[in-house]
Amino acid sequence: MGSVFITGASRGIGKSIFEAFAKDGYTVYGTSTTCEGVAVIEKIIDNCGCEGAGLKLNITQDDVDETIKTFLKDMNPPSILVNNAGVTDDALLLRMKDFQWDRVIDTNLKGAFLVTKSLLRSMLKEKHGRIIFITSVVAELGNFGQGNYSASKAGIEGLSKSLAREVSSRDITVNCVAPGFIETEMTKVLPDDVKLRMAENIPMKKFGKPEDVANAVRFLASEQAGYITGTVLNVNGGMLMS
């Protein structure tokens, strides 16, 4: 088994992805912005009996490259990268503050760029790699009060397609997984009537589970997906049909 680097690995979808790779015996490296999150990551590693480590990392900082280099100095460079870390800061466009726009774009889009750039060098050297970005159904649909979030996720999809063209000749694939409404800590706090109304807009009439997203990521990271690049794999219960 190889090694995988996952950002935002301590909760929600990221945690489920991290657990999936850990249970499969990969060497797993996961990031969180807090010490508590790192402790969660390292507990998963202990429970699964695999190799790996947690890293406290703010992916918006300019020293991302140096921090990751130092962290991985005595470790095998990851052949799989999952860019999952992201934030929301919702507001109607006319009421959205500049700092709300900047926070979401800097974390979701610039942060993914910085982490990818840092880990891409070793993949190019090895002439093999898998890069997977977690985007969202709102990249295509948009969402009320989420202009910044929708723009960041649409930007990631554009970034992934451009990068796929740049690195495909080195046997590096670049893809996106775009979840719809998924059962996470954020959706659990919603009132039941709100969740019911949201589910009515989903052809399958239910929210997905984090494991559904993790399964899609595992597929795109596998050798079976070696001829798939520059694509967006939708995991949304049919919200987008063409």
PDB file of C-alpha atoms in Angstrom:
ATOM      1  CA  MET A   1       0.000   0.000   0.000  1.00  0.00           C
ATOM      2  CA  GLY A   2       1.088   3.568  -0.640  1.00  0.00           C
ATOM      3  CA  SER A   3       0.609   6.685   1.400  1.00  0.00           C
ATOM      4  CA  VAL A   4      -2.118   9.307   1.289  1.00  0.00           C
ATOM      5  CA  PHE A   5      -2.306  12.919   2.485  1.00  0.00           C
ATOM      6  CA  ILE A   6      -5.781  14.218   3.412  1.00  0.00           C
ATOM      7  CA  THR A   7      -6.577  17.766   4.477  1.00  0.00           C
ATOM      8  CA  GLY A   8      -9.401  18.427   6.919  1.00  0.00           C
ATOM      9  CA  ALA A   9      -9.319  14.811   8.123  1.00  0.00           C
ATOM     10  CA  SER A  10     -10.667  15.097  11.657  1.00  0.00           C
ATOM     11  CA  ARG A  11     -14.416  15.332  11.056  1.00  0.00           C
ATOM     12  CA  GLY A  12     -17.252  14.897   8.596  1.00  0.00           C
ATOM     13  CA  ILE A  13     -16.463  13.779   5.073  1.00  0.00           C
ATOM     14  CA  GLY A  14     -12.715  14.139   5.587  1.00  0.00           C
ATOM     15  CA  LYS A  15     -12.767  11.859   8.606  1.00  0.00           C
ATOM     16  CA  SER A  16     -14.702   9.217   6.692  1.00  0.00           C
ATOM     17  CA  ILE A  17     -12.197   9.371   3.817  1.00  0.00           C
ATOM     18  CA  PHE A  18      -9.299   9.134   6.256  1.00  0.00           C
ATOM     19  CA  GLU A  19     -10.848   6.104   7.991  1.00  0.00           C
ATOM     20  CA  ALA A  20     -11.431   4.365   4.644  1.00  0.00           C
ATOM     21  CA  PHE A  21      -7.766   4.604   3.658  1.00  0.00           C
ATOM     22  CA  ALA A  22      -6.591   3.708   7.170  1.00  0.00           C
ATOM     23  CA  LYS A  23      -8.745   0.565   7.265  1.00  0.00           C
ATOM     24  CA  ASP A  24      -7.331  -0.448   3.880  1.00  0.00           C
ATOM     25  CA  GLY A  25      -3.816  -0.375   5.310  1.00  0.00           C
ATOM     26  CA  TYR A  26      -2.480   2.792   3.696  1.00  0.00           C
ATOM     27  CA  THR A  27       0.004   5.027   5.458  1.00  0.00           C
ATOM     28  CA  VAL A  28      -2.241   7.975   6.259  1.00  0.00           C
ATOM     29  CA  TYR A  29      -1.341  11.583   6.930  1.00  0.00           C
ATOM     30  CA  GLY A  30      -4.141  13.923   7.939  1.00  0.00           C
ATOM     31  CA  THR A  31      -4.373  17.600   8.757  1.00  0.00           C
ATOM     32  CA  SER A  32      -6.491  19.646  11.114  1.00  0.00           C
ATOM     33  CA  THR A  33      -6.370  23.267  12.209  1.00  0.00           C
ATOM     34  CA  THR A  34      -6.556  22.323  15.909  1.00  0.00           C
ATOM     35  CA  CYS A  35      -4.662  20.123  18.348  1.00  0.00           C
ATOM     36  CA  GLU A  36      -7.956  18.427  19.215  1.00  0.00           C
ATOM     37  CA  GLY A  37      -8.422  17.525  15.562  1.00  0.00           C
ATOM     38  CA  VAL A  38      -4.920  16.092  15.333  1.00  0.00           C
ATOM     39  CA  ALA A  39      -5.709  13.932  18.381  1.00  0.00           C
ATOM     40  CA  VAL A  40      -8.787  12.564  16.571  1.00  0.00           C
ATOM     41  CA  ILE A  41      -6.672  11.724  13.529  1.00  0.00           C
ATOM     42  CA  GLU A  42      -4.035   9.944  15.592  1.00  0.00           C
ATOM     43  CA  LYS A  43      -6.696   7.977  17.478  1.00  0.00           C
ATOM     44  CA  ILE A  44      -8.009   6.654  14.148  1.00  0.00           C
ATOM     45  CA  ILE A  45      -4.478   5.599  13.219  1.00  0.00           C
ATOM     46  CA  ASP A  46      -4.088   3.764  16.535  1.00  0.00           C
ATOM     47  CA  ASN A  47      -7.471   2.052  16.214  1.00  0.00           C
ATOM     48  CA  CYS A  48      -6.751   0.881  12.669  1.00  0.00           C
ATOM     49  CA  GLY A  49      -3.212  -0.233  13.449  1.00  0.00           C
ATOM     50  CA  CYS A  50      -1.787   1.474  10.384  1.00  0.00           C
ATOM     51  CA  GLU A  51       1.128   3.845   9.883  1.00  0.00           C
ATOM     52  CA  GLY A  52       0.660   7.583   9.711  1.00  0.00           C
ATOM     53  CA  ALA A  53       0.510  10.847  11.605  1.00  0.00           C
ATOM     54  CA  GLY A  54      -1.570  13.942  12.163  1.00  0.00           C
ATOM     55  CA  LEU A  55      -0.420  17.448  11.330  1.00  0.00           C
ATOM     56  CA  LYS A  56      -1.733  20.759  12.663  1.00  0.00           C
ATOM     57  CA  LEU A  57      -1.898  22.909   9.558  1.00  0.00           C
ATOM     58  CA  ASN A  58      -3.611  26.087   8.434  1.00  0.00           C
ATOM     59  CA  ILE A  59      -3.643  25.679   4.665  1.00  0.00           C
ATOM     60  CA  THR A  60      -4.116  29.420   4.092  1.00  0.00           C
ATOM     61  CA  GLN A  61      -0.669  30.311   5.444  1.00  0.00           C
ATOM     62  CA  ASP A  62       2.205  31.125   3.114  1.00  0.00           C
ATOM     63  CA  ASP A  63       4.490  28.631   4.903  1.00  0.00           C
ATOM     64  CA  VAL A  64       2.352  25.624   3.892  1.00  0.00           C
ATOM     65  CA  ASP A  65       5.085  24.259   1.626  1.00  0.00           C
ATOM     66  CA  GLU A  66       7.795  24.459   4.301  1.00  0.00           C
ATOM     67  CA  THR A  67       5.512  22.985   6.970  1.00  0.00           C
ATOM     68  CA  ILE A  68       4.596  19.999   4.798  1.00  0.00           C
ATOM     69  CA  LYS A  69       8.229  19.467   3.745  1.00  0.00           C
ATOM     70  CA  THR A  70       9.341  19.424   7.381  1.00  0.00           C
ATOM     71  CA  PHE A  71       6.505  17.087   8.359  1.00  0.00           C
ATOM     72  CA  LEU A  72       7.283  14.588   5.601  1.00  0.00           C
ATOM     73  CA  LYS A  73      11.088  14.878   5.832  1.00  0.00           C
ATOM     74  CA  ASP A  74      11.645  11.324   7.105  1.00  0.00           C
ATOM     75  CA  MET A  75       8.508   9.785   5.595  1.00  0.00           C
ATOM     76  CA  ASN A  76       7.527   8.382   2.219  1.00  0.00           C
ATOM     77  CA  PRO A  77       6.058  11.144   0.039  1.00  0.00           C
ATOM     78  CA  PRO A  78       2.335  10.576  -0.546  1.00  0.00           C
ATOM     79  CA  SER A  79       1.269   9.248  -3.931  1.00  0.00           C
ATOM     80  CA  ILE A  80      -2.356  10.210  -3.202  1.00  0.00           C
ATOM     81  CA  LEU A  81      -3.592  13.666  -2.201  1.00  0.00           C
ATOM     82  CA  VAL A  82      -7.159  14.389  -1.128  1.00  0.00           C
ATOM     83  CA  ASN A  83      -7.905  18.109  -0.872  1.00  0.00           C
ATOM     84  CA  ASN A  84     -10.890  18.096   1.463  1.00  0.00           C
ATOM     85  CA  ALA A  85     -10.393  21.017   3.872  1.00  0.00           C
ATOM     86  CA  GLY A  86     -12.938  23.776   3.460  1.00  0.00           C
ATOM     87  CA  VAL A  87     -15.088  26.344   5.242  1.00  0.00           C
ATOM     88  CA  THR A  88     -18.366  28.164   4.763  1.00  0.00           C
ATOM     89  CA  ASP A  89     -19.245  31.727   5.750  1.00  0.00           C
ATOM     90  CA  ASP A  90     -22.688  32.377   4.321  1.00  0.00           C
ATOM     91  CA  ALA A  91     -24.369  35.684   3.548  1.00  0.00           C
ATOM     92  CA  LEU A  92     -26.394  37.268   0.787  1.00  0.00           C
ATOM     93  CA  LEU A  93     -24.046  38.907  -1.692  1.00  0.00           C
ATOM     94  CA  LEU A  94     -25.139  42.458  -0.833  1.00  0.00           C
ATOM     95  CA  ARG A  95     -24.534  41.747   2.856  1.00  0.00           C
ATOM     96  CA  MET A  96     -21.358  39.726   2.471  1.00  0.00           C
ATOM     97  CA  LYS A  97     -18.295  41.341   3.995  1.00  0.00           C
ATOM     98  CA  ASP A  98     -14.953  41.303   2.239  1.00  0.00           C
ATOM     99  CA  PHE A  99     -13.457  39.171   4.999  1.00  0.00           C
ATOM    100  CA  GLN A 100     -16.185  36.536   4.485  1.00  0.00           C
ATOM    101  CA  TRP A 101     -15.392  36.326   0.778  1.00  0.00           C
ATOM    102  CA  ASP A 102     -11.635  36.247   1.392  1.00  0.00           C
ATOM    103  CA  ARG A 103     -11.834  33.619   4.145  1.00  0.00           C
ATOM    104  CA  VAL A 104     -13.748  31.140   2.002  1.00  0.00           C
ATOM    105  CA  ILE A 105     -11.749  31.718  -1.195  1.00  0.00           C
ATOM    106  CA  ASP A 106      -8.420  31.630   0.669  1.00  0.00           C
ATOM    107  CA  THR A 107      -9.231  28.370   2.450  1.00  0.00           C
ATOM    108  CA  ASN A 108     -11.141  26.442  -0.173  1.00  0.00           C
ATOM    109  CA  LEU A 109      -9.355  27.540  -3.341  1.00  0.00           C
ATOM    110  CA  LYS A 110      -5.975  29.043  -2.481  1.00  0.00           C
ATOM    111  CA  GLY A 111      -5.409  26.491   0.281  1.00  0.00           C
ATOM    112  CA  ALA A 112      -6.002  23.612  -2.124  1.00  0.00           C
ATOM    113  CA  PHE A 113      -3.609  25.237  -4.596  1.00  0.00           C
ATOM    114  CA  LEU A 114      -0.858  25.599  -1.978  1.00  0.00           C
ATOM    115  CA  VAL A 115      -1.128  22.018  -0.706  1.00  0.00           C
ATOM    116  CA  THR A 116      -1.274  20.566  -4.216  1.00  0.00           C
ATOM    117  CA  LYS A 117       1.740  22.555  -5.371  1.00  0.00           C
ATOM    118  CA  SER A 118       3.710  21.353  -2.342  1.00  0.00           C
ATOM    119  CA  LEU A 119       3.021  17.641  -2.917  1.00  0.00           C
ATOM    120  CA  LEU A 120       3.043  17.650  -6.708  1.00  0.00           C
ATOM    121  CA  ARG A 121       6.832  17.731  -7.045  1.00  0.00           C
ATOM    122  CA  SER A 122       7.332  14.258  -5.600  1.00  0.00           C
ATOM    123  CA  MET A 123       4.544  12.816  -7.772  1.00  0.00           C
ATOM    124  CA  LEU A 124       6.173  14.273 -10.879  1.00  0.00           C
ATOM    125  CA  LYS A 125       9.489  12.771  -9.809  1.00  0.00           C
ATOM    126  CA  GLU A 126       7.932   9.342  -9.251  1.00  0.00           C
ATOM    127  CA  LYS A 127       5.832   9.654 -12.431  1.00  0.00           C
ATOM    128  CA  HIS A 128       2.725   8.508 -10.610  1.00  0.00           C
ATOM    129  CA  GLY A 129       0.033  10.070  -8.473  1.00  0.00           C
ATOM    130  CA  ARG A 130      -3.614  10.605  -7.690  1.00  0.00           C
ATOM    131  CA  ILE A 131      -4.970  14.063  -6.817  1.00  0.00           C
ATOM    132  CA  ILE A 132      -8.604  14.344  -5.728  1.00  0.00           C
ATOM    133  CA  PHE A 133     -10.423  17.541  -4.853  1.00  0.00           C
ATOM    134  CA  ILE A 134     -13.645  17.537  -2.818  1.00  0.00           C
ATOM    135  CA  THR A 135     -15.937  20.107  -4.406  1.00  0.00           C
ATOM    136  CA  SER A 136     -19.724  20.390  -4.138  1.00  0.00           C
ATOM    137  CA  VAL A 137     -22.961  20.207  -6.073  1.00  0.00           C
ATOM    138  CA  VAL A 138     -23.235  23.988  -5.559  1.00  0.00           C
ATOM    139  CA  ALA A 139     -20.282  24.492  -7.920  1.00  0.00           C
ATOM    140  CA  GLU A 140     -22.787  23.876 -10.720  1.00  0.00           C
ATOM    141  CA  LEU A 141     -26.129  24.686  -9.108  1.00  0.00           C
ATOM    142  CA  GLY A 142     -25.176  27.636  -6.916  1.00  0.00           C
ATOM    143  CA  ASN A 143     -26.888  28.099  -3.558  1.00  0.00           C
ATOM    144  CA  PHE A 144     -28.782  30.869  -1.826  1.00  0.00           C
ATOM    145  CA  GLY A 145     -26.381  32.899   0.343  1.00  0.00           C
ATOM    146  CA  GLN A 146     -23.325  30.916  -0.725  1.00  0.00           C
ATOM    147  CA  GLY A 147     -21.826  32.973  -3.532  1.00  0.00           C
ATOM    148  CA  ASN A 148     -18.352  32.735  -1.997  1.00  0.00           C
ATOM    149  CA  TYR A 149     -18.568  28.986  -1.341  1.00  0.00           C
ATOM    150  CA  SER A 150     -20.036  28.212  -4.773  1.00  0.00           C
ATOM    151  CA  ALA A 151     -17.350  30.311  -6.465  1.00  0.00           C
ATOM    152  CA  SER A 152     -14.576  28.569  -4.532  1.00  0.00           C
ATOM    153  CA  LYS A 153     -15.828  25.109  -5.467  1.00  0.00           C
ATOM    154  CA  ALA A 154     -16.351  26.046  -9.110  1.00  0.00           C
ATOM    155  CA  GLY A 155     -12.813  27.428  -9.101  1.00  0.00           C
ATOM    156  CA  ILE A 156     -11.469  24.133  -7.780  1.00  0.00           C
ATOM    157  CA  GLU A 157     -13.151  22.257 -10.613  1.00  0.00           C
ATOM    158  CA  GLY A 158     -11.512  24.578 -13.137  1.00  0.00           C
ATOM    159  CA  LEU A 159      -8.158  24.196 -11.393  1.00  0.00           C
ATOM    160  CA  SER A 160      -8.432  20.409 -11.453  1.00  0.00           C
ATOM    161  CA  LYS A 161      -9.181  20.275 -15.167  1.00  0.00           C
ATOM    162  CA  SER A 162      -6.250  22.543 -15.994  1.00  0.00           C
ATOM    163  CA  LEU A 163      -3.886  20.573 -13.761  1.00  0.00           C
ATOM    164  CA  ALA A 164      -5.053  17.297 -15.290  1.00  0.00           C
ATOM    165  CA  ARG A 165      -3.882  18.520 -18.697  1.00  0.00           C
ATOM    166  CA  GLU A 166      -0.508  19.556 -17.268  1.00  0.00           C
ATOM    167  CA  VAL A 167       0.406  16.304 -15.506  1.00  0.00           C
ATOM    168  CA  SER A 168      -1.394  13.484 -17.322  1.00  0.00           C
ATOM    169  CA  SER A 169       1.735  12.499 -19.254  1.00  0.00           C
ATOM    170  CA  ARG A 170       3.402  11.673 -15.908  1.00  0.00           C
ATOM    171  CA  ASP A 171       0.698   9.140 -14.963  1.00  0.00           C
ATOM    172  CA  ILE A 172      -0.874  11.571 -12.493  1.00  0.00           C
ATOM    173  CA  THR A 173      -4.654  11.778 -12.529  1.00  0.00           C
ATOM    174  CA  VAL A 174      -6.578  14.774 -11.215  1.00  0.00           C
ATOM    175  CA  ASN A 175     -10.287  14.521 -10.458  1.00  0.00           C
ATOM    176  CA  CYS A 176     -13.038  15.974  -8.302  1.00  0.00           C
ATOM    177  CA  VAL A 177     -15.700  14.373  -6.152  1.00  0.00           C
ATOM    178  CA  ALA A 178     -18.717  16.643  -5.774  1.00  0.00           C
ATOM    179  CA  PRO A 179     -21.013  15.690  -2.890  1.00  0.00           C
ATOM    180  CA  GLY A 180     -24.606  16.816  -2.627  1.00  0.00           C
ATOM    181  CA  PHE A 181     -26.383  16.943   0.730  1.00  0.00           C
ATOM    182  CA  ILE A 182     -24.504  14.625   3.083  1.00  0.00           C
ATOM    183  CA  GLU A 183     -25.253  13.637   6.682  1.00  0.00           C
ATOM    184  CA  THR A 184     -22.548  15.461   8.650  1.00  0.00           C
ATOM    185  CA  GLU A 185     -22.276  17.488  11.838  1.00  0.00           C
ATOM    186  CA  MET A 186     -23.449  20.550   9.903  1.00  0.00           C
ATOM    187  CA  THR A 187     -26.637  18.972   8.572  1.00  0.00           C
ATOM    188  CA  LYS A 188     -27.511  17.155  11.797  1.00  0.00           C
ATOM    189  CA  VAL A 189     -28.278  20.443  13.540  1.00  0.00           C
ATOM    190  CA  LEU A 190     -30.841  21.452  10.905  1.00  0.00           C
ATOM    191  CA  PRO A 191     -34.519  21.230  11.945  1.00  0.00           C
ATOM    192  CA  ASP A 192     -36.254  18.080  10.694  1.00  0.00           C
ATOM    193  CA  ASP A 193     -38.709  20.039   8.545  1.00  0.00           C
ATOM    194  CA  VAL A 194     -35.837  21.806   6.794  1.00  0.00           C
ATOM    195  CA  LYS A 195     -34.101  18.510   6.083  1.00  0.00           C
ATOM    196  CA  LEU A 196     -37.329  17.048   4.739  1.00  0.00           C
ATOM    197  CA  ARG A 197     -37.745  19.961   2.329  1.00  0.00           C
ATOM    198  CA  MET A 198     -34.140  19.598   1.190  1.00  0.00           C
ATOM    199  CA  ALA A 199     -34.570  15.870   0.655  1.00  0.00           C
ATOM    200  CA  GLU A 200     -37.617  16.511  -1.527  1.00  0.00           C
ATOM    201  CA  ASN A 201     -35.304  18.146  -4.077  1.00  0.00           C
ATOM    202  CA  ILE A 202     -33.184  15.002  -4.294  1.00  0.00           C
ATOM    203  CA  PRO A 203     -34.449  12.304  -6.697  1.00  0.00           C
ATOM    204  CA  MET A 204     -33.418   9.592  -4.208  1.00  0.00           C
ATOM    205  CA  LYS A 205     -35.321  11.488  -1.455  1.00  0.00           C
ATOM    206  CA  LYS A 206     -32.557  11.185   1.126  1.00  0.00           C
ATOM    207  CA  PHE A 207     -29.222  12.624   2.190  1.00  0.00           C
ATOM    208  CA  GLY A 208     -26.053  10.729   1.416  1.00  0.00           C
ATOM    209  CA  LYS A 209     -23.643   9.396   4.004  1.00  0.00           C
ATOM    210  CA  PRO A 210     -19.974  10.394   4.365  1.00  0.00           C
ATOM    211  CA  GLU A 211     -19.096   6.821   3.418  1.00  0.00           C
ATOM    212  CA  ASP A 212     -20.693   7.380   0.003  1.00  0.00           C
ATOM    213  CA  VAL A 213     -18.190  10.138  -0.684  1.00  0.00           C
ATOM    214  CA  ALA A 214     -15.311   8.110   0.753  1.00  0.00           C
ATOM    215  CA  ASN A 215     -16.145   5.213  -1.583  1.00  0.00           C
ATOM    216  CA  ALA A 216     -15.988   7.522  -4.593  1.00  0.00           C
ATOM    217  CA  VAL A 217     -12.634   8.894  -3.470  1.00  0.00           C
ATOM    218  CA  ARG A 218     -11.228   5.409  -2.927  1.00  0.00           C
ATOM    219  CA  PHE A 219     -12.250   4.447  -6.452  1.00  0.00           C
ATOM    220  CA  LEU A 220     -10.582   7.465  -8.050  1.00  0.00           C
ATOM    221  CA  ALA A 221      -7.442   6.761  -6.001  1.00  0.00           C
ATOM    222  CA  SER A 222      -7.299   3.159  -7.182  1.00  0.00           C
ATOM    223  CA  GLU A 223      -5.544   1.605 -10.149  1.00  0.00           C
ATOM    224  CA  GLN A 224      -8.982   0.785 -11.594  1.00  0.00           C
ATOM    225  CA  ALA A 225      -9.435   4.531 -12.208  1.00  0.00           C
ATOM    226  CA  GLY A 226      -6.074   4.937 -13.892  1.00  0.00           C
ATOM    227  CA  TYR A 227      -7.600   6.128 -17.171  1.00  0.00           C
ATOM    228  CA  ILE A 228      -9.944   8.666 -15.571  1.00  0.00           C
ATOM    229  CA  THR A 229      -8.723  12.246 -15.244  1.00  0.00           C
ATOM    230  CA  GLY A 230     -10.109  15.764 -15.478  1.00  0.00           C
ATOM    231  CA  THR A 231     -13.580  14.679 -14.442  1.00  0.00           C
ATOM    232  CA  VAL A 232     -16.098  15.450 -11.694  1.00  0.00           C
ATOM    233  CA  LEU A 233     -17.723  12.459 -10.018  1.00  0.00           C
ATOM    234  CA  ASN A 234     -21.072  13.565  -8.600  1.00  0.00           C
ATOM    235  CA  VAL A 235     -22.278  11.923  -5.388  1.00  0.00           C
ATOM    236  CA  ASN A 236     -25.617  13.640  -4.887  1.00  0.00           C
ATOM    237  CA  GLY A 237     -28.529  11.207  -5.211  1.00  0.00           C
ATOM    238  CA  GLY A 238     -29.385  12.447  -8.682  1.00  0.00           C
ATOM    239  CA  MET A 239     -29.512  16.212  -8.071  1.00  0.00           C
ATOM    240  CA  LEU A 240     -27.587  16.751 -11.302  1.00  0.00           C
ATOM    241  CA  MET A 241     -28.736  14.776 -14.297  1.00  0.00           C
ATOM    242  CA  SER A 242     -27.747  15.452 -17.889  1.00  0.00           C
TER     243      SER A 242
END
